């Protein structure tokens, strides 16, 4: 059973606009959340993370929001750039070493 | 810094053959993870090791899959016999735990396996 869900398999956004990628989870024990970015023929690379004690974390153009009551997190990219085109994976951890990943959302930023 | 190294990058084999995937984690990392990526399930954790000891192998699909970590710098994932449904991209990742609340894992480039 998928504990981390990304219900949108794909998203297209115009360059310069905001990209919003969503992620839902079912396990209330998750206390740490990460976003990974993956280009074709490469492994995923860490992008940004957030602890459950926060509701927002920002790093340059990337901001992650966490809504614990809704078990929902989102990644905002603003402004979006063509180089942001990739597959984005949401992941969650409950304090153990292992991460639970979603199925990914393919973002296409149109120049 | 070399990063996580995986070999081979691509493997094409026939059903019933044995397949061995290899991984060299980042030097100094004490945890190693094997994942399988499919369209339907995204990145699935197959097994992970802490200090060369398997901790959780509940994600290993069946007895045809086995993984070893004989030392801190090498791990293998073996499929015997392979089946067409095993076709996927297999990733190895490593991390240094415990971290200061950070669970970042570093991924290798993956092995694309095709079983005919």
Short mmCIF file of C-alpha atoms in Angstrom, two decimals:
data_model
loop_
_atom_site.label_atom_id
_atom_site.label_comp_id
_atom_site.label_asym_id
_atom_site.label_seq_id
_atom_site.Cartn_x
_atom_site.Cartn_y
_atom_site.Cartn_z
CA UNK A 1 0.00 0.00 0.00
CA UNK A 2 1.40 3.35 -1.07
CA UNK A 3 2.02 5.49 2.02
CA UNK A 4 3.19 8.47 0.00
CA UNK A 5 1.11 9.53 -2.97
CA UNK A 6 1.68 11.93 -5.79
CA UNK A 7 -1.60 11.98 -7.65
CA UNK A 8 -0.47 14.12 -10.56
CA UNK A 9 1.82 12.17 -12.86
CA UNK A 10 2.64 15.25 -14.90
CA UNK A 11 2.52 19.04 -14.81
CA UNK A 12 3.28 21.67 -17.47
CA UNK A 13 4.07 25.27 -16.57
CA UNK A 14 5.19 28.31 -18.52
CA UNK A 15 8.65 29.64 -17.81
CA UNK A 16 8.57 32.33 -15.15
CA UNK A 17 5.35 31.10 -13.59
CA UNK A 18 4.93 29.14 -10.37
CA UNK A 19 5.08 25.35 -10.31
CA UNK A 20 3.22 23.61 -7.49
CA UNK A 21 3.80 19.92 -6.93
CA UNK A 22 1.66 18.11 -4.41
CA UNK A 23 2.15 15.11 -2.17
CA UNK A 24 -0.11 13.32 0.30
CA UNK A 25 0.80 10.77 2.93
CA UNK A 26 -1.14 8.37 5.10
CA UNK A 27 1.24 7.53 7.95
CA UNK A 28 0.89 9.99 10.83
CA UNK A 29 4.24 8.79 12.21
CA UNK A 30 6.16 10.42 9.38
CA UNK A 31 8.20 13.28 10.81
CA UNK A 32 10.58 14.22 8.03
CA UNK A 33 9.85 14.94 4.40
CA UNK A 34 12.09 15.38 1.41
CA UNK A 35 11.82 16.27 -2.26
CA UNK A 36 14.11 14.72 -4.81
CA UNK A 37 14.62 15.73 -8.41
CA UNK A 38 15.47 13.27 -11.14
CA UNK A 39 16.76 13.89 -14.64
CA UNK A 40 16.65 11.13 -17.30
CA UNK A 41 19.39 8.50 -17.00
CA UNK A 42 20.48 9.88 -13.63
CA UNK A 43 19.72 8.98 -10.04
CA UNK A 44 17.45 11.18 -7.91
CA UNK A 45 19.17 14.10 -6.20
CA UNK A 46 18.11 15.75 -2.97
CA UNK A 47 16.37 19.08 -3.40
CA UNK A 48 14.84 20.29 -0.15
CA UNK A 49 13.45 18.88 3.08
CA UNK A 50 11.25 19.82 6.01
CA UNK A 51 10.86 18.54 9.53
CA UNK A 52 7.40 18.03 11.01
CA UNK A 53 8.09 20.75 13.58
CA UNK A 54 7.97 23.30 10.77
CA UNK A 55 5.33 24.21 8.26
CA UNK A 56 7.56 25.90 5.73
CA UNK A 57 11.11 25.69 4.50
CA UNK A 58 12.59 27.86 1.80
CA UNK A 59 15.73 27.53 -0.30
CA UNK A 60 16.08 30.03 -3.09
CA UNK A 61 13.36 29.44 -5.66
CA UNK A 62 12.15 26.32 -3.86
CA UNK A 63 9.73 26.32 -0.93
CA UNK A 64 8.17 23.31 0.73
CA UNK A 65 4.97 23.65 2.73
CA UNK A 66 3.75 21.06 5.22
CA UNK A 67 0.16 20.74 6.43
CA UNK A 68 0.25 18.04 9.09
CA UNK A 69 -3.46 18.04 9.80
CA UNK A 70 -4.19 17.35 6.14
CA UNK A 71 -1.16 15.06 5.75
CA UNK A 72 -0.20 17.09 2.73
CA UNK A 73 2.93 18.77 1.51
CA UNK A 74 3.70 20.79 -1.55
CA UNK A 75 6.74 22.06 -3.39
CA UNK A 76 6.60 25.51 -4.92
CA UNK A 77 9.08 26.58 -7.56
CA UNK A 78 9.06 30.23 -8.46
CA UNK A 79 9.96 31.40 -10.97
CA UNK A 80 10.04 28.15 -12.93
CA UNK A 81 12.90 27.68 -15.37
CA UNK A 82 13.32 25.23 -18.26
CA UNK A 83 16.14 23.55 -16.33
CA UNK A 84 13.61 22.61 -13.67
CA UNK A 85 12.03 20.14 -16.09
CA UNK A 86 12.49 16.78 -14.38
CA UNK A 87 10.64 14.16 -12.36
CA UNK A 88 10.08 15.20 -8.75
CA UNK A 89 9.72 12.61 -6.01
CA UNK A 90 8.26 13.25 -2.60
CA UNK A 91 9.64 11.10 0.25
CA UNK A 92 8.87 10.67 3.93
CA UNK A 93 10.54 9.12 6.95
CA UNK A 94 9.32 8.09 10.40
CA UNK A 95 12.66 8.35 12.13
CA UNK A 96 14.09 5.12 10.85
CA UNK A 97 16.72 5.16 8.16
CA UNK A 98 14.46 4.24 5.28
CA UNK A 99 12.45 6.61 3.12
CA UNK A 100 9.06 6.04 1.53
CA UNK A 101 8.79 7.55 -1.92
CA UNK A 102 5.86 8.60 -4.06
CA UNK A 103 5.47 7.69 -7.72
CA UNK A 104 6.79 11.03 -8.95
CA UNK A 105 5.48 13.99 -10.93
CA UNK A 106 7.02 14.92 -14.26
CA UNK A 107 7.37 18.68 -14.49
CA UNK A 108 7.77 20.32 -17.89
CA UNK A 109 8.63 24.00 -17.95
CA UNK A 110 7.78 25.48 -21.33
CA UNK A 111 10.11 28.25 -22.55
CA UNK B 1 34.13 12.96 -4.86
CA UNK B 2 33.03 9.87 -6.77
CA UNK B 3 29.48 9.54 -5.53
CA UNK B 4 27.63 6.25 -5.51
CA UNK B 5 28.83 3.96 -8.29
CA UNK B 6 26.64 1.33 -9.88
CA UNK B 7 27.43 -1.28 -12.50
CA UNK B 8 26.42 -2.22 -15.04
CA UNK B 9 24.44 0.81 -16.24
CA UNK B 10 22.41 -1.36 -18.57
CA UNK B 11 21.74 -5.06 -18.49
CA UNK B 12 19.76 -7.09 -21.00
CA UNK B 13 19.25 -10.74 -20.21
CA UNK B 14 16.96 -13.61 -20.99
CA UNK B 15 14.34 -14.99 -18.69
CA UNK B 16 15.77 -17.56 -16.32
CA UNK B 17 19.27 -16.11 -16.25
CA UNK B 18 20.99 -14.87 -13.14
CA UNK B 19 21.52 -11.12 -12.87
CA UNK B 20 23.93 -9.41 -10.48
CA UNK B 21 23.85 -5.68 -9.89
CA UNK B 22 26.72 -3.97 -8.09
CA UNK B 23 27.05 -0.89 -5.94
CA UNK B 24 29.87 1.03 -4.33
CA UNK B 25 28.57 3.52 -1.75
CA UNK B 26 30.14 6.85 -0.91
CA UNK B 27 33.19 6.35 1.26
CA UNK B 28 32.34 6.85 4.92
CA UNK B 29 28.62 6.28 4.53
CA UNK B 30 27.27 3.60 6.83
CA UNK B 31 23.86 2.92 5.31
CA UNK B 32 23.11 1.46 1.90
CA UNK B 33 19.77 1.12 0.17
CA UNK B 34 18.54 -0.78 -2.89
CA UNK B 35 15.49 0.62 -4.70
CA UNK B 36 13.52 -0.41 -7.75
CA UNK B 37 11.77 2.19 -9.88
CA UNK B 38 8.63 1.30 -11.80
CA UNK B 39 5.95 3.47 -13.35
CA UNK B 40 3.25 2.02 -11.17
CA UNK B 41 4.95 2.14 -7.79
CA UNK B 42 7.63 4.78 -8.16
CA UNK B 43 10.70 4.16 -6.03
CA UNK B 44 10.28 1.05 -3.92
CA UNK B 45 12.75 0.21 -1.18
CA UNK B 46 13.90 -3.37 -1.58
CA UNK B 47 16.41 -3.67 1.27
CA UNK B 48 18.72 -1.55 3.35
CA UNK B 49 21.88 -2.16 5.33
CA UNK B 50 23.36 -0.39 8.35
CA UNK B 51 27.06 -1.01 8.92
CA UNK B 52 26.91 -3.90 6.42
CA UNK B 53 24.07 -5.63 8.28
CA UNK B 54 20.69 -6.07 6.54
CA UNK B 55 18.10 -4.19 8.59
CA UNK B 56 14.91 -4.39 6.58
CA UNK B 57 14.40 -6.67 3.59
CA UNK B 58 10.62 -6.61 3.66
CA UNK B 59 10.59 -4.94 0.27
CA UNK B 60 12.36 -7.80 -1.48
CA UNK B 61 9.66 -9.14 -3.80
CA UNK B 62 10.39 -12.83 -3.45
CA UNK B 63 13.06 -15.42 -2.84
CA UNK B 64 14.49 -14.89 -6.30
CA UNK B 65 15.98 -11.65 -4.98
CA UNK B 66 18.94 -11.56 -2.63
CA UNK B 67 21.35 -8.86 -1.51
CA UNK B 68 24.69 -8.89 0.21
CA UNK B 69 27.08 -6.36 1.64
CA UNK B 70 30.35 -8.16 2.38
CA UNK B 71 32.12 -4.94 3.34
CA UNK B 72 31.54 -1.22 3.72
CA UNK B 73 32.46 -0.44 0.13
CA UNK B 74 30.52 -3.01 -1.87
CA UNK B 75 27.05 -4.47 -2.21
CA UNK B 76 25.31 -6.74 -4.70
CA UNK B 77 21.71 -7.36 -5.62
CA UNK B 78 21.12 -10.70 -7.29
CA UNK B 79 18.07 -11.98 -9.14
CA UNK B 80 17.97 -15.69 -9.85
CA UNK B 81 16.16 -16.69 -11.95
CA UNK B 82 15.18 -13.42 -13.61
CA UNK B 83 11.71 -12.86 -15.08
CA UNK B 84 10.39 -10.24 -17.53
CA UNK B 85 8.45 -8.53 -14.71
CA UNK B 86 11.77 -7.74 -13.03
CA UNK B 87 12.52 -5.27 -15.81
CA UNK B 88 12.98 -1.89 -14.11
CA UNK B 89 15.62 0.61 -13.08
CA UNK B 90 17.43 -0.41 -9.91
CA UNK B 91 19.02 2.29 -7.79
CA UNK B 92 21.52 2.06 -5.01
CA UNK B 93 21.76 4.87 -2.46
CA UNK B 94 23.91 5.54 0.57
CA UNK B 95 23.74 7.85 3.55
CA UNK B 96 25.51 8.70 6.78
CA UNK B 97 23.37 8.07 9.82
CA UNK B 98 22.68 9.22 12.37
CA UNK B 99 22.54 12.68 10.94
CA UNK B 100 21.39 15.88 12.57
CA UNK B 101 17.77 15.17 11.76
CA UNK B 102 18.60 14.83 8.12
CA UNK B 103 17.78 11.67 6.19
CA UNK B 104 19.28 12.63 2.86
CA UNK B 105 20.28 9.71 0.72
CA UNK B 106 22.68 9.93 -2.20
CA UNK B 107 21.69 7.92 -5.23
CA UNK B 108 23.74 6.21 -7.90
CA UNK B 109 22.88 6.56 -11.59
CA UNK B 110 20.91 3.31 -11.61
CA UNK B 111 21.01 0.06 -13.58
CA UNK B 112 18.39 -0.37 -16.26
CA UNK B 113 17.50 -4.05 -16.36
CA UNK B 114 15.62 -5.62 -19.23
CA UNK B 115 14.62 -9.24 -18.99
CA UNK B 116 13.45 -10.69 -22.30
#
